[in-house]
Amino acid sequence: MNLLLISGSTRAGSTNTAVVRAVPELLGTAVRCLAYLDLTKLPHFNPDDDVDPLPAEVVRLRALIAEADALLFCTPEYAGDLPGSMKNLLDWTVGGVEIVGKPAGWINISSSTTGAQGAHRALRVVLGYTGAAVVDEACVRVPVGRGDVSSETGEIDALQVREELGRAAHQIIKVLDGASATHPR
């Protein structure tokens, strides 16, 4: 199974990006992980530009989505919604067919009292417009605080958090793998 991991954060030292970087190690050889961490390289979406020839970074993003059997997002919430850069990425997927029917889930790592509900509600809505198949059982919450990420390495070094993420990632893969079997590419 090919799993595309997408961080919705552009911040250096992002806990969301730390989770995306940790998932391949936590899953081991159970799955082939691809990652997209280049939100800042995508041009601002303009429907007039969503024609051939597409911008090179959009071609790369869509190729990664096409190669994946399932998608796993990890995004922060800004001002009660998806970060603009994450919405921009999703806007670039609307005009393509690569994401249609693709099983998708997310790891919500917010440690705030609201739990980033606004961002994940918006993510569900926008993924619906793209044609992705959101799999509820693959949408989990594992709070990760900034103190759980090493300031030296940028990796999650809190053992309990790594164990929780590992369990969640394996559960998500089990669910997404089953969903991808019913939504062949």
XYZ file of C-alpha atoms in Angstrom:
185
model
C 0.000 0.000 0.000
C 1.200 3.506 -0.856
C 0.176 6.125 1.704
C 0.547 9.825 0.939
C 1.151 11.889 4.071
C 0.379 15.605 3.838
C 1.261 18.204 6.458
C -0.952 21.272 6.439
C 1.654 23.402 8.174
C 4.353 25.659 6.768
C 5.848 26.498 10.171
C 9.410 25.475 10.962
C 9.251 23.164 13.957
C 5.629 22.239 13.228
C 4.192 19.453 15.378
C 2.009 18.427 12.415
C 5.067 18.010 10.201
C 6.822 16.138 13.013
C 3.925 13.673 13.047
C 4.063 13.271 9.249
C 7.793 12.557 9.523
C 7.242 10.069 12.378
C 4.515 7.986 10.744
C 6.787 6.097 8.288
C 9.070 5.038 11.124
C 6.114 4.069 13.323
C 4.579 1.968 10.552
C 7.835 0.272 9.592
C 7.573 -1.834 6.454
C 3.785 -2.227 6.745
C 3.279 0.459 4.122
C 5.218 2.587 1.639
C 4.916 6.189 2.774
C 5.191 9.152 0.455
C 5.160 12.668 1.911
C 4.209 16.069 0.617
C 5.746 18.828 2.739
C 6.051 21.580 0.136
C 2.955 23.740 0.580
C 4.986 26.901 0.079
C 6.056 25.765 -3.393
C 2.503 25.605 -4.726
C 1.399 28.699 -6.632
C -1.745 30.482 -5.473
C -4.680 28.671 -6.979
C -6.298 30.336 -9.966
C -8.809 28.364 -12.053
C -7.400 30.033 -15.171
C -4.089 28.267 -14.450
C -5.687 24.840 -13.917
C -5.031 23.886 -17.550
C -2.164 22.237 -19.387
C 0.617 22.918 -18.986
C 0.110 22.920 -15.220
C 2.669 24.516 -12.910
C 5.456 21.998 -12.164
C 4.683 21.770 -8.437
C 1.020 21.033 -9.157
C 2.092 18.257 -11.536
C 4.303 16.812 -8.761
C 1.494 17.003 -6.174
C -1.038 15.368 -8.466
C 1.454 12.632 -9.395
C 1.980 11.821 -5.707
C -1.782 11.665 -5.176
C -2.164 9.419 -8.224
C 0.562 7.080 -6.914
C -1.058 6.802 -3.484
C -3.637 4.211 -2.507
C -4.799 6.405 0.390
C -4.201 9.860 1.886
C -3.437 10.843 5.471
C -3.499 14.508 6.493
C -2.151 16.230 9.570
C -3.073 19.900 9.652
C -3.247 22.657 12.229
C -6.106 25.075 12.677
C -5.630 28.797 12.101
C -8.379 31.210 13.190
C -10.895 28.365 13.436
C -10.324 26.965 9.954
C -7.841 25.283 7.619
C -4.625 27.210 7.069
C -4.765 29.054 3.747
C -1.812 27.093 2.377
C -3.602 23.793 3.060
C -6.798 25.055 1.417
C -4.662 26.127 -1.556
C -3.299 22.572 -1.878
C -6.817 21.156 -1.805
C -8.022 23.721 -4.357
C -5.368 22.432 -6.777
C -6.823 18.900 -6.431
C -10.377 19.859 -7.407
C -9.590 20.161 -11.123
C -7.741 16.845 -11.270
C -9.181 13.364 -11.045
C -6.336 11.834 -9.034
C -8.053 12.247 -5.659
C -11.528 11.039 -6.704
C -12.530 7.972 -4.694
C -9.214 7.922 -2.834
C -9.670 6.879 0.840
C -8.619 9.689 3.170
C -8.201 10.240 6.885
C -6.338 12.462 9.289
C -4.575 12.626 12.597
C -5.785 15.581 14.642
C -2.926 16.421 17.019
C -4.407 19.549 18.564
C -3.922 19.811 22.293
C -6.254 22.822 22.540
C -9.630 22.638 24.260
C -11.436 23.009 20.916
C -9.350 20.244 19.348
C -9.012 22.008 15.982
C -12.600 21.060 15.198
C -13.003 23.936 12.735
C -10.051 22.852 10.609
C -11.112 19.217 10.500
C -14.733 20.076 9.780
C -13.496 22.229 6.859
C -11.102 19.477 5.735
C -14.016 17.021 5.576
C -16.104 19.484 3.536
C -13.342 20.332 1.059
C -12.314 16.683 0.650
C -15.961 16.012 -0.219
C -15.746 18.573 -3.029
C -12.562 16.948 -4.334
C -14.249 13.550 -4.503
C -12.015 11.909 -1.875
C -13.626 9.168 0.217
C -13.277 10.304 3.843
C -13.124 7.232 6.076
C -14.452 8.197 9.516
C -12.579 5.418 11.303
C -9.337 6.823 9.854
C -9.899 10.260 11.408
C -8.365 10.163 14.879
C -7.184 12.547 17.573
C -3.846 12.094 19.317
C -2.852 15.309 21.117
C 0.794 16.252 20.538
C 2.170 19.281 22.352
C 5.149 21.353 21.274
C 7.002 19.969 24.289
C 6.649 16.481 22.801
C 8.888 17.487 19.873
C 12.647 17.799 20.323
C 13.836 21.346 19.684
C 17.151 19.886 18.499
C 15.977 17.214 16.058
C 12.386 18.241 15.285
C 11.325 14.672 16.028
C 8.689 13.499 18.463
C 10.655 12.257 21.431
C 7.879 11.721 23.983
C 7.631 7.927 24.255
C 3.962 7.808 25.288
C 2.982 10.084 22.389
C 5.009 7.979 19.936
C 3.257 4.842 21.192
C -0.192 6.457 20.824
C 0.677 7.704 17.337
C 1.973 4.247 16.394
C -1.265 2.585 17.497
C -3.332 5.223 15.688
C -1.240 4.981 12.507
C -1.558 1.183 12.396
C -5.330 1.441 12.942
C -5.614 4.061 10.215
C -3.623 1.889 7.791
C -5.832 -1.098 8.556
C -8.951 0.965 7.840
C -7.560 2.768 4.788
C -6.169 -0.453 3.326
C -9.620 -2.003 3.553
C -11.157 1.118 2.028
C -8.628 1.219 -0.814
C -9.515 -2.398 -1.642
C -13.113 -1.258 -2.210
C -11.980 1.875 -4.127
C -9.389 0.521 -6.573
C -7.298 2.999 -8.522
